[in-house]
Coordinates of C-alpha atoms and ligand atoms in Angstrom, one line a residue:
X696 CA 170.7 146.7 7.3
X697 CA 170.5 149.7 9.2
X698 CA 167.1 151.3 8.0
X699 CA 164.7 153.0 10.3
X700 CA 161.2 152.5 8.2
X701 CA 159.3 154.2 11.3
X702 CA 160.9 157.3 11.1
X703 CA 157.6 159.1 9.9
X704 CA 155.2 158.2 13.0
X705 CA 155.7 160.0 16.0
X706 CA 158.1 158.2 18.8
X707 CA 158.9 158.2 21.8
X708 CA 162.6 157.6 23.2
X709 CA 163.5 155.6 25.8
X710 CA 166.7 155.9 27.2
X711 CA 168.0 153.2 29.1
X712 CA 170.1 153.1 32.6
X713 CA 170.0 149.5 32.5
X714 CA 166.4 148.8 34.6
X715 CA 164.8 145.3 34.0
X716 CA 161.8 146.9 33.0
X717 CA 163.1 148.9 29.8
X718 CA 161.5 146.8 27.4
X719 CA 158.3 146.6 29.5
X720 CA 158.4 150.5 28.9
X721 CA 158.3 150.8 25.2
X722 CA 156.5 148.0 24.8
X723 CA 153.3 149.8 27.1
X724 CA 154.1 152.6 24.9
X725 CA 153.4 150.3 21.6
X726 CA 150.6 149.4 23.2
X727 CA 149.2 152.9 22.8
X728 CA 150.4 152.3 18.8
X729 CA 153.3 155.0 19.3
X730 CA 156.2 154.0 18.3
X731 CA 159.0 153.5 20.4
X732 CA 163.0 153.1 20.4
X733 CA 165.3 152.5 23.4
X734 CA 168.8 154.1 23.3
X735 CA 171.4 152.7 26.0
X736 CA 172.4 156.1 28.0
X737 CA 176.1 155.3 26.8
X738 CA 175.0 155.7 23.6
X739 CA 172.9 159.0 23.8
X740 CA 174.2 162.2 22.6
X741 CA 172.4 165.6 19.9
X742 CA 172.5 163.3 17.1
X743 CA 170.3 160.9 18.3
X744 CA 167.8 163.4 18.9
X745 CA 168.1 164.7 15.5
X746 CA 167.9 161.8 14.2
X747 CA 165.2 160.3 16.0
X748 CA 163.5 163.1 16.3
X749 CA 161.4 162.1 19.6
X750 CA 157.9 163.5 20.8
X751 CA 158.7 162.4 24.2
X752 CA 161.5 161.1 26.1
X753 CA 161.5 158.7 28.8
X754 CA 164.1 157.8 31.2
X755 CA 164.1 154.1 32.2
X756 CA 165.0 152.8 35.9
X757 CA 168.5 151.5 36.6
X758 CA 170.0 149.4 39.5
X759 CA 172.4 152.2 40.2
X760 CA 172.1 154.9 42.7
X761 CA 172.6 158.5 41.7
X762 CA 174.7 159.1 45.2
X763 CA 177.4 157.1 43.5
X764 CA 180.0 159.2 42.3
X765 CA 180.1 157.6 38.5
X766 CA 176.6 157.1 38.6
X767 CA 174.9 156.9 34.8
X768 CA 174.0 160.3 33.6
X769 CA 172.8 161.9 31.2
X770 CA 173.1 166.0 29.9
X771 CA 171.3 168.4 31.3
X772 CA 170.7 170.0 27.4
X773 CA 167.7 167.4 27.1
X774 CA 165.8 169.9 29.9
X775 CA 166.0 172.5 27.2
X776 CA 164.5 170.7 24.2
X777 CA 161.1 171.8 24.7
X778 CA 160.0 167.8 24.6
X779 CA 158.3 166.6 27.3
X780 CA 160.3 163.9 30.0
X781 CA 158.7 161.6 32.2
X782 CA 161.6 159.7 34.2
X783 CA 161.0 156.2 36.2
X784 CA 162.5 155.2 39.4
X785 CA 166.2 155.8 38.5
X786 CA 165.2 158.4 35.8
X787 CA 162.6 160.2 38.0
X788 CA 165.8 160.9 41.3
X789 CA 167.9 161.2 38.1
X790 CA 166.0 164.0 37.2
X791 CA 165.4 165.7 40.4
X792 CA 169.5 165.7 41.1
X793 CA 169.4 167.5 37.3
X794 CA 166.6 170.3 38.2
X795 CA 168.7 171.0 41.7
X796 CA 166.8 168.7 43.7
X797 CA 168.2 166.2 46.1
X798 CA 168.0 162.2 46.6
X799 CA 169.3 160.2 49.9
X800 CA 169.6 156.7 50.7
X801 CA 166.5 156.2 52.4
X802 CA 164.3 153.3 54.0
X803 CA 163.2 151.5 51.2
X804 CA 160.3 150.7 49.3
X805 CA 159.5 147.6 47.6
X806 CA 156.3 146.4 45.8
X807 CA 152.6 147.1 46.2
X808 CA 152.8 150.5 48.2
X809 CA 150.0 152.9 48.4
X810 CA 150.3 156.6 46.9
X811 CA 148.2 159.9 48.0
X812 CA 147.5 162.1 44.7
X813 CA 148.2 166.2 46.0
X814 CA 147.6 167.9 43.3
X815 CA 145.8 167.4 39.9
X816 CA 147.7 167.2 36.8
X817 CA 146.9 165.5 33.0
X818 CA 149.7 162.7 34.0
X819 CA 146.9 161.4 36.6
X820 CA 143.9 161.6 34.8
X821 CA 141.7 158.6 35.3
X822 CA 143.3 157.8 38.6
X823 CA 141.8 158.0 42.0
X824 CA 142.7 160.7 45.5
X825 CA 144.7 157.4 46.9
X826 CA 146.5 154.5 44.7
X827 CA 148.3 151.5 44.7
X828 CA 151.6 151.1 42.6
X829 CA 154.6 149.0 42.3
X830 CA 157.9 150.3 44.0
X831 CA 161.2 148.9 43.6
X832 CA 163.8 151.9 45.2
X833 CA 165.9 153.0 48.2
X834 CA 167.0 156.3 47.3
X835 CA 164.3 158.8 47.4
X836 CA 163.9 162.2 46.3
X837 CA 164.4 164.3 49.5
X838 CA 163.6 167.9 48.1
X839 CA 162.7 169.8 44.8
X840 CA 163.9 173.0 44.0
X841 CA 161.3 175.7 44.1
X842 CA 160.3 175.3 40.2
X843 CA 158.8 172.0 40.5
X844 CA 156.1 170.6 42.5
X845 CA 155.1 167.4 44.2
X846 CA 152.1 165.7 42.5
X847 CA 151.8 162.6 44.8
X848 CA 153.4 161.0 47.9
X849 CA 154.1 157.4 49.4
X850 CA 151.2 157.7 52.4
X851 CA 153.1 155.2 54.7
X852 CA 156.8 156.9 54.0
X853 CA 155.6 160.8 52.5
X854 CA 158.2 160.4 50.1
X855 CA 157.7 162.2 46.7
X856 CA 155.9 159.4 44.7
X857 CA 155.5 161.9 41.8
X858 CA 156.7 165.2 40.5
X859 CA 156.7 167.9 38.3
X860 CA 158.3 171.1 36.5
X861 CA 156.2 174.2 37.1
X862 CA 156.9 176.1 33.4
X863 CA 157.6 172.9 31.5
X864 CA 156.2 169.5 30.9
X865 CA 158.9 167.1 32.3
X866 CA 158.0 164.8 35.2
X867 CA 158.9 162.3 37.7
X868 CA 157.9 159.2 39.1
X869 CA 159.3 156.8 41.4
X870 CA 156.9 153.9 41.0
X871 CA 156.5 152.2 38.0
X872 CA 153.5 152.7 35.4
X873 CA 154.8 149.9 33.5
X874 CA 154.2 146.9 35.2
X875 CA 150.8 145.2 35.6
X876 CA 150.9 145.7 39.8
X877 CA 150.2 149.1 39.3
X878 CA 146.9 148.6 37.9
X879 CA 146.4 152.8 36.5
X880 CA 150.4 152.3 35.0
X881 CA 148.8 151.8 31.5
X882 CA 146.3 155.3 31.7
X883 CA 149.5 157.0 33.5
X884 CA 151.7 156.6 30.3
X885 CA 148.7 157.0 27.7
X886 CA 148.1 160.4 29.5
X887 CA 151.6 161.4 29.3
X888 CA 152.2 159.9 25.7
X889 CA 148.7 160.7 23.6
X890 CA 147.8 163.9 25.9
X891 CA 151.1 165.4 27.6
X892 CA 153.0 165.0 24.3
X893 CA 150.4 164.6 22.0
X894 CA 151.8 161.9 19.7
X895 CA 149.7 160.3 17.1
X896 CA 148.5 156.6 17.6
X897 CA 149.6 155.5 14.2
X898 CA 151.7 152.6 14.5
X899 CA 149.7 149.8 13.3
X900 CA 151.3 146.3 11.9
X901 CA 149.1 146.8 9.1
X902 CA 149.7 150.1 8.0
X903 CA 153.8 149.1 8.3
X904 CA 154.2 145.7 5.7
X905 CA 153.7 147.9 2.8
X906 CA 156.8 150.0 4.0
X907 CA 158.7 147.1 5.1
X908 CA 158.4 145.3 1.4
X909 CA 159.1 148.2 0.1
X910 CA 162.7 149.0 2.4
X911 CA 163.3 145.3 0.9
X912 CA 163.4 146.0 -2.6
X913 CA 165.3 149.1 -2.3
X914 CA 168.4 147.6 -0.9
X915 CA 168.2 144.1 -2.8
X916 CA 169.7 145.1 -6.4
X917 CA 167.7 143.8 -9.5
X918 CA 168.8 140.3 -9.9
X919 CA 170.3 139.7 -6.5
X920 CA 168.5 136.8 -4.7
X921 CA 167.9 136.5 -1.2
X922 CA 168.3 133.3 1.0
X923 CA 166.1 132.6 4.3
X924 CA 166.4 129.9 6.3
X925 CA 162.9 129.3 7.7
X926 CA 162.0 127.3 11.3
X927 CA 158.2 127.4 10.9
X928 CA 157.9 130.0 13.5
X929 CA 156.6 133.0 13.4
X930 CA 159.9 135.3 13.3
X931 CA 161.0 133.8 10.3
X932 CA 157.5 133.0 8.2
X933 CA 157.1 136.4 8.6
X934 CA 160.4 137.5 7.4
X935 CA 160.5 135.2 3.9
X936 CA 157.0 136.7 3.5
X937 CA 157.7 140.1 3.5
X938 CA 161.0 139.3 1.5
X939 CA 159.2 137.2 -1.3
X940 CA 156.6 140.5 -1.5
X941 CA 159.5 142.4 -2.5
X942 CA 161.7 140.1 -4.5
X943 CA 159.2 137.7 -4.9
X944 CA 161.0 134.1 -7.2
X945 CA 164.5 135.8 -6.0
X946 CA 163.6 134.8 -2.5
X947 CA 166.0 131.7 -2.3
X948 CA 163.7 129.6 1.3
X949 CA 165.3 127.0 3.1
X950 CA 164.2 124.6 5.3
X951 CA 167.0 122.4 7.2
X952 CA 165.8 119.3 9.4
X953 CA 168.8 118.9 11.9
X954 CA 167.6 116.1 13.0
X955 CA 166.3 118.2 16.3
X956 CA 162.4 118.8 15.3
X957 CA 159.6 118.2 17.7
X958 CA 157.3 115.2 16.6
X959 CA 155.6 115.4 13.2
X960 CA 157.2 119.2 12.9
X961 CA 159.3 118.4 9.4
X962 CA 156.2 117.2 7.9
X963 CA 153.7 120.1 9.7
X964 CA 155.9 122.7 8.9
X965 CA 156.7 121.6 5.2
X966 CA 152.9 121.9 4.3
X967 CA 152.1 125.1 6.3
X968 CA 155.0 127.0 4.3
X969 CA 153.5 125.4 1.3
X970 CA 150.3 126.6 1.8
X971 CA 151.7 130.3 2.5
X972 CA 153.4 129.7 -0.8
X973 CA 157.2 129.8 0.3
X974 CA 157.7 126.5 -0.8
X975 CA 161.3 125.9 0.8
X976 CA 164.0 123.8 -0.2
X977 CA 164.8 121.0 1.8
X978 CA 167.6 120.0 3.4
X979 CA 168.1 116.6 5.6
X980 CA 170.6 117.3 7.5
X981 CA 169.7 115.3 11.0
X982 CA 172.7 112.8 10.5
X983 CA 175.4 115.4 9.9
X984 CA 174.4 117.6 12.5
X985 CA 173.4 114.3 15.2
X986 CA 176.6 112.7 14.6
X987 CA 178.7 116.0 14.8
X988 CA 176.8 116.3 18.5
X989 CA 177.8 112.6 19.3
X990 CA 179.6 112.6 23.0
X991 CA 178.9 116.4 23.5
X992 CA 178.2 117.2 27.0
X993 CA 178.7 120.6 27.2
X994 CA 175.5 123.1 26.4
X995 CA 177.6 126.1 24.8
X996 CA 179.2 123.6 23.1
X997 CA 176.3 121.9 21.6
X998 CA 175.1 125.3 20.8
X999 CA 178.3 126.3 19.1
X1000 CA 178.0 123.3 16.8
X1001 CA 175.0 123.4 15.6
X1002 CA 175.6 127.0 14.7
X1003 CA 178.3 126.2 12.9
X1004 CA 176.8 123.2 11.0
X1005 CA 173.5 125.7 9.9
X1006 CA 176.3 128.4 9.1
X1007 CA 178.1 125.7 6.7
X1008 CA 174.9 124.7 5.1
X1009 CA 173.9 128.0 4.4
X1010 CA 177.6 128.6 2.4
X1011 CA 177.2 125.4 0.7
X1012 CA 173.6 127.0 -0.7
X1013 CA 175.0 130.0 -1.2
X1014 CA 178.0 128.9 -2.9
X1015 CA 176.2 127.1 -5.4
X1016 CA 174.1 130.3 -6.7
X1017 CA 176.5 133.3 -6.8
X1018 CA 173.6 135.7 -7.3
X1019 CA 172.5 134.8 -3.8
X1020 CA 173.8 138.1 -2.4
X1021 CA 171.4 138.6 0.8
X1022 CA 170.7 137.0 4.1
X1023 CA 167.6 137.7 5.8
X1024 CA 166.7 136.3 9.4
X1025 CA 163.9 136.6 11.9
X1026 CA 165.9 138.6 14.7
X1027 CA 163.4 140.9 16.7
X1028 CA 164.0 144.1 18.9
X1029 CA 164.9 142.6 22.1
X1030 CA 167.9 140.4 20.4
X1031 CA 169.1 143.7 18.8
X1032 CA 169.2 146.1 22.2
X1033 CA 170.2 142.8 24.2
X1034 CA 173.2 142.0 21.6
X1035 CA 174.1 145.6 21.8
X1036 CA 173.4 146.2 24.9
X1037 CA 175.5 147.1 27.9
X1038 CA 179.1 146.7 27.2
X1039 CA 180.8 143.6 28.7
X1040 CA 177.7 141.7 29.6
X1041 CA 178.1 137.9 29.7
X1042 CA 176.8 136.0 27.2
X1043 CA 174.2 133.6 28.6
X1044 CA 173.4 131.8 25.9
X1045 CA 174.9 131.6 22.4
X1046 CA 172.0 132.2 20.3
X1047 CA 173.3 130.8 17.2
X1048 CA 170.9 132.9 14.7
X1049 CA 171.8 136.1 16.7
X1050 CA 175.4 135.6 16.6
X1051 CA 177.8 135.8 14.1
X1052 CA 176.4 133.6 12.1
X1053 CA 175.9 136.4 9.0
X1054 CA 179.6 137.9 8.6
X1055 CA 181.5 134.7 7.9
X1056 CA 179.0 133.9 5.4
X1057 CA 180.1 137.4 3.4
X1058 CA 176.2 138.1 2.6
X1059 CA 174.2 141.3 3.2
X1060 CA 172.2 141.2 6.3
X1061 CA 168.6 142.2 5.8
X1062 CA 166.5 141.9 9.1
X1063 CA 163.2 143.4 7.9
X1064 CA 161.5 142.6 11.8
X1065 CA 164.5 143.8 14.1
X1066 CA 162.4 146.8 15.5
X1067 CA 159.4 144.5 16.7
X1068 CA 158.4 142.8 19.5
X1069 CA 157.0 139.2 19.4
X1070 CA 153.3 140.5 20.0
X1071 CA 154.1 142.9 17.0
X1072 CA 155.8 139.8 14.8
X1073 CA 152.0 138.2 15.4
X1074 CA 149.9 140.8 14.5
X1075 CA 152.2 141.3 11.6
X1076 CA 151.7 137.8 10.6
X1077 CA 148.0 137.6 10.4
X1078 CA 148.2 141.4 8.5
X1079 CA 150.3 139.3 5.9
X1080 CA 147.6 136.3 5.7
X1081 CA 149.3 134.0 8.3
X1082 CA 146.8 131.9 10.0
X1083 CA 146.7 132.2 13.3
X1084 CA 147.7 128.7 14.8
X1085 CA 151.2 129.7 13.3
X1086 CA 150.9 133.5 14.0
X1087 CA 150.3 132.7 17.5
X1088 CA 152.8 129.0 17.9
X1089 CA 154.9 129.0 20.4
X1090 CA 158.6 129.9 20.1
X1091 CA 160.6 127.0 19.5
X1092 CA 164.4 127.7 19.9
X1093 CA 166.7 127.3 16.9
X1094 CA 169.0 124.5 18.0
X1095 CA 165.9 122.3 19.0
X1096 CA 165.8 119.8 21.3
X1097 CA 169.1 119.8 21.8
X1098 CA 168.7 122.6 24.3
X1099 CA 166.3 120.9 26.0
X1100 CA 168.2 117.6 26.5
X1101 CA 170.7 118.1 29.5
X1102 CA 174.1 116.1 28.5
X1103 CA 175.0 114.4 25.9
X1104 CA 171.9 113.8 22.9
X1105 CA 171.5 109.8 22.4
X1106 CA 168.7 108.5 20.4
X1107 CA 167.0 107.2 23.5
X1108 CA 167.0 110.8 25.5
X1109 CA 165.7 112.3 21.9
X1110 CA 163.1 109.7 21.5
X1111 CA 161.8 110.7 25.3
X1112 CA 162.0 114.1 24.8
X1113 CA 160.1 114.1 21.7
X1114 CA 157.1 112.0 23.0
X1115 CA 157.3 113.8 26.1
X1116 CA 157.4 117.3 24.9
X1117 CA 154.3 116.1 22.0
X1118 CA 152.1 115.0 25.2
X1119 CA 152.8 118.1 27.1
X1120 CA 151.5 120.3 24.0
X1121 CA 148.3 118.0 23.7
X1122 CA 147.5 118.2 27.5
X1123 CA 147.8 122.1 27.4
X1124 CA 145.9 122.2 24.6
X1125 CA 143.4 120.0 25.5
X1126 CA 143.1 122.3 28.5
X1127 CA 142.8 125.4 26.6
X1128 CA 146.0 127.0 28.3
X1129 CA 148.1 127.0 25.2
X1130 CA 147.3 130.4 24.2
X1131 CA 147.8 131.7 27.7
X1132 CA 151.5 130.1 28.3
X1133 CA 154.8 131.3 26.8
X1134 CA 156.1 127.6 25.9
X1135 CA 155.4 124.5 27.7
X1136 CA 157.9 121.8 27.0
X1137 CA 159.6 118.5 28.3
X1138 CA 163.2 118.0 29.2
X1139 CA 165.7 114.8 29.7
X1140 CA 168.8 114.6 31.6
X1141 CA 171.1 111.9 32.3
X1142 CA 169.4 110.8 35.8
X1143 CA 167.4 108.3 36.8
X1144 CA 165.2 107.6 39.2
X1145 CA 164.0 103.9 40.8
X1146 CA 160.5 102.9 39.5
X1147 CA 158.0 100.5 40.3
X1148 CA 156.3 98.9 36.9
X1149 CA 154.1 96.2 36.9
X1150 CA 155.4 95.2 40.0
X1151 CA 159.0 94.8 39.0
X1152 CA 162.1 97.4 40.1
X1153 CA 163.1 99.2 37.3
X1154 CA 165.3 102.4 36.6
X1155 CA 164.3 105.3 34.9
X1156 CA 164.8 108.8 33.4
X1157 CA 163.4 111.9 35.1
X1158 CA 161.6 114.0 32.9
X1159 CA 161.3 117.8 33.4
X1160 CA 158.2 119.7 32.5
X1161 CA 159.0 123.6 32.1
X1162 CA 155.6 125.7 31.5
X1163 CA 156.4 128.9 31.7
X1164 CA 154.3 132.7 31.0
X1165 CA 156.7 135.3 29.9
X1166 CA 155.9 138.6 28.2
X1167 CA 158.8 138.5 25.8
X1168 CA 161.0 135.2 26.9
X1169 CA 163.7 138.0 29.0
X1170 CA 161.7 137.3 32.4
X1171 CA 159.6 134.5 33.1
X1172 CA 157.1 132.6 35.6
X1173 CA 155.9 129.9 36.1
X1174 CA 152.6 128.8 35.2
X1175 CA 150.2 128.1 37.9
X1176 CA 148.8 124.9 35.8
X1177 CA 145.8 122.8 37.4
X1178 CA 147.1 120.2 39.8
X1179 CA 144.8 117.7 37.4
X1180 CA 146.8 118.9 34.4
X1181 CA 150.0 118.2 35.8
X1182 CA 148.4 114.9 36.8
X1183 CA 147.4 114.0 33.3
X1184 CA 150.6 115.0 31.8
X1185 CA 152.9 112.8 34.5
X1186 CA 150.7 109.6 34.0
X1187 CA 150.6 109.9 30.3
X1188 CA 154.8 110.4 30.3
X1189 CA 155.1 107.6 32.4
X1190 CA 152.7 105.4 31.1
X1191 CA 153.1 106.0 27.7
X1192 CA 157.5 106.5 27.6
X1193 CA 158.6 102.9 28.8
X1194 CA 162.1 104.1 30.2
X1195 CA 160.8 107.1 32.4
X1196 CA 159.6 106.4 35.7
X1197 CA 159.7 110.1 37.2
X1198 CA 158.3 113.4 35.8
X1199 CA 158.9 117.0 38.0
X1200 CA 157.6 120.1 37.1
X1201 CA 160.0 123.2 36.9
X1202 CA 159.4 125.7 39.3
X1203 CA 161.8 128.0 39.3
X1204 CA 161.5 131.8 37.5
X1205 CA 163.7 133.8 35.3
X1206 CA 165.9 135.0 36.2
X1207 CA 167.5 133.1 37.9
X1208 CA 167.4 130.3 35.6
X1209 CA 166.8 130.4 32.2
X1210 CA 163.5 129.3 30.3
X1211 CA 165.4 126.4 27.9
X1212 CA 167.7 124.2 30.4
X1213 CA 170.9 124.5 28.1
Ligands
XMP2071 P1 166.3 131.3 27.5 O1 166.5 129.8 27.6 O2 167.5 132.0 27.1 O3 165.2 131.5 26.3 O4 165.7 131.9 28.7 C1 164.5 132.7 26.1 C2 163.7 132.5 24.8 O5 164.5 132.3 23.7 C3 164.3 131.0 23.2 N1 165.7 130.5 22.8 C4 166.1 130.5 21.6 N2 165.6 130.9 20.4 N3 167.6 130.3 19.2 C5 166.3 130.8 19.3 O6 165.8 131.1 18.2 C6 168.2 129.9 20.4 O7 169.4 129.5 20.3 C7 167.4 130.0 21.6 N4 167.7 129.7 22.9 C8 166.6 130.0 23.6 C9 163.7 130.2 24.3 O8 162.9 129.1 23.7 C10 162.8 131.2 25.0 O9 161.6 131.4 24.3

């Protein structure tokens, strides 16, 4: 499905050279309720423009430098289009080389670093004479030509911090605006987005569902019928609802129990789909899939299978309706660019309902959500009458505790990992963090650790606690829980879990390591 519903509010384009901050970008700019839409610079050419149609374009950072001879460019045209630019780190030397401007390898700068404002310009409005904001470069912008002028300057270094054209409104800045540790980012892009290029703030979940429902019913044909497979979460609740809006008995929801759930989720989730009237057909399917996983070590393996099992599931449905003509699934914006994304980037983890999964099944594809961001999915969730506890659940990942048991899955590791992962919600809970944490969860693996119970020598498993806070599950840190949390939480696992007798807490961010273990 390759609609763009948003096409009538004003957007901003983002074009990407690869920074780890490029979602961070048009995300800010949603923020502001512009719409946004990152194109990869590979990818970028007129057409786009016309098609998009952009208010504003911004050019992300990039880990490359432009001193390298095949460095990632893009045309100079886009200076001519009359729309105004504001480029980032990368984008902003980027555009200084493209003006006639020149960037060196220089000293460095790297986080908090402290910014003199020379001259007065919209972009700064709101900010003080002397600032602090993040940095993350090397090259710097040496000189301008005589067309543009310096708006700010690094005060320890005197490097250009900011610039901009004389006789047109396209900028640069080496810091970055989007990230929280520079704490005027957020007024720095609403000037240049609301003021600089005057777009509208009209994108609102709740002005959107009626366009979404409607972008569903004019691709499904009259008496087509549409299958969902629903998790509970968010993504997908979402998506059956906006599909049963538009196709309403023709929406075909399934619910498959792999045998993988947390504790008490088949029955939890059964009734809260109920209640939001998608009333799913069930499928027990936790011996196929747990016997198919039987003396599987490997994680991509694992992953691969259960994949394939929900795939085969799916067909047998399908098979047995022929009017079933339509797939739709939960996948948001960042799967979209990240599945697209650069070419010949390794795949970390098989995401089963991202990949593959829809063409060997020969149904349409219809992804009603795939230009939101999880923070959009939940506002769109209570706009369609979603109440919050499951608007605002944390993500749960699609091949279930399987990912988060390390080796093989036996009865014994699910059983800890499911009691273990149930008191780790209730302690977070009971704390009031589990609306400030992006998932908090229990792992098993195979080793064990000597324990000390009741004053006899017995052997144990270790059991991982992950609690991390993440913006959108690509980067991740973690969370600075209470030491008397973390207390309560070990002495319940152990006390409670006869065959663990060691619990550690996960301290490690992503990158490098991923959130889920496998
Ligand atoms: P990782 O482990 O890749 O996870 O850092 C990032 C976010 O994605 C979730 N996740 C998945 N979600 N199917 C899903 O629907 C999957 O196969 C899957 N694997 C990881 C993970 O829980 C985290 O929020």
């Amino acid at each position: 499905m390759s609609w763009k519903p948003y096409r009538e509010h004003d957007t901003v384009l983002i074009l990407n050279f690869g920074g780890q901050y490029t979602h961070l970008i048009s995300r800010r700019v949603r923020e502001l309720n512009v719409y946004s839409e990152i194109v990869h610079y590979h990818q970028f050419d007129r057409s786009i423009v016309e098609e998009i149609k952009p208010k504003a374009i911004i050019l992300s950072g990039g880990p490359r430098s432009v001193c390298e001879p095949n460095a990632p460019r893009v045309d100079s045209w886009i200076l001519g289009l009359g729309i105004p630019i504001l480029g980032i780190c990368y984008g902003h030397q980027l555009l200084a080389t493209m003006i006639g401007g020149e960037v060196k390898r220089g000293v460095g700068e790297y986080g908090r670093t402290r910014i003199r404002i020379e001259v007065r310009d919209t972009l700064f409005e709101g900010w003080g004479d002397e600032e602090d904001v993040w940095m993350s470069h090397s090259d710097y912008v040496a000189s301008l030509p005589s067309n543009a002028v310096v708006l700010a300057r690094s005060c320890e270094t005197g490097y250009i911090a900011a610039f901009k054209l004389i006789d047109k409104p396209i900028y640069g800045v080496q810091f970055h605006p989007e990230v929280v540790h520079t704490p005027r980012g957020k007024k720095l892009l609403e000037n240049f987005v609301l003021k600089i290029a005057g777009c509208r703030p009209t994108w609102r979940m709740e002005n959107i569902v009626d366009k979404l429902v409607e972008e569903v019913r004019s691709i499904v044909g009259p008496s087509d019928k549409v299958l969902c497979a629903l998790s509970g979460g968010v993504d997908s609740t979402v998506t059956a609802l906006i599909v049963k809006r538009a196709v309403g008995d023709r929406l075909v929801a399934v619910f498959v129990d792999h045998g993988l759930l947390r504790e008490g989720e088949r029955e939890e989730v059964l009734e809260n789909l109920r209640k939001l009237g998608l009333n799913p057909l069930f499928v027990d399917a936790s011996k196929r899939f747990l016997e198919s996983l039987r003396g599987v070590a490997d994680p991509e393996e694992k992953r691969l299978i259960i994949g394939r099992l929900f795939a085969e599931i799916f067909k047998e449905i399908a098979s047995r309706d022929p009017s079933i003509k339509w797939l739709a699934q939960g996948t948001t914006y960042p799967d979209v660019i990240e599945s697209g994304a650069v070419p010949g980037a390794d795949r970390i983890k098989s995401h089963h309902n991202v990949a593959g999964l829809p063409r060997e099944l020969g149904l349409g594809v219809i992804e009603p959500i795939k230009y939101l961001y999880k923070d959009e999915v939940r506002k769109l969730a209570l706009a369609l009458g979603v109440p919050r506890e499951i608007a605002y659940r944390h993500p749960f990942p699609g091949p279930g505790l399987a990912v988060r048991i390390i080796g093989e899955v036996t009865e014994e590791k699910l059983f800890i990992v499911r009691r273990a992962s149930k008191i780790v919600e209730e302690e977070i809970k009971r704390a009031g963090l589990y609306d400030k944490v992006w998932q908090a969860f229990a792992v098993v693996g195979n080793d064990k650790w000597v324990g000390v119970k009741g004053d006899a020598r017995s052997l144990g498993y270790i059991v991982i606690v992950r609690i991390v806070e993440s913006e959108d599950g690509m980067t991740a840190d973690w969370a600075r829980v209470p030491y008397e949390v973390l207390d309560r939480i070990a002495r319940r696992i152990t006390n409670e879990i006869p065959n663990v007798t060691m619990v550690v807490y996960a301290i490690t961010t992503k990158p490098p390591a991923t959130i889920e273990p496998c």
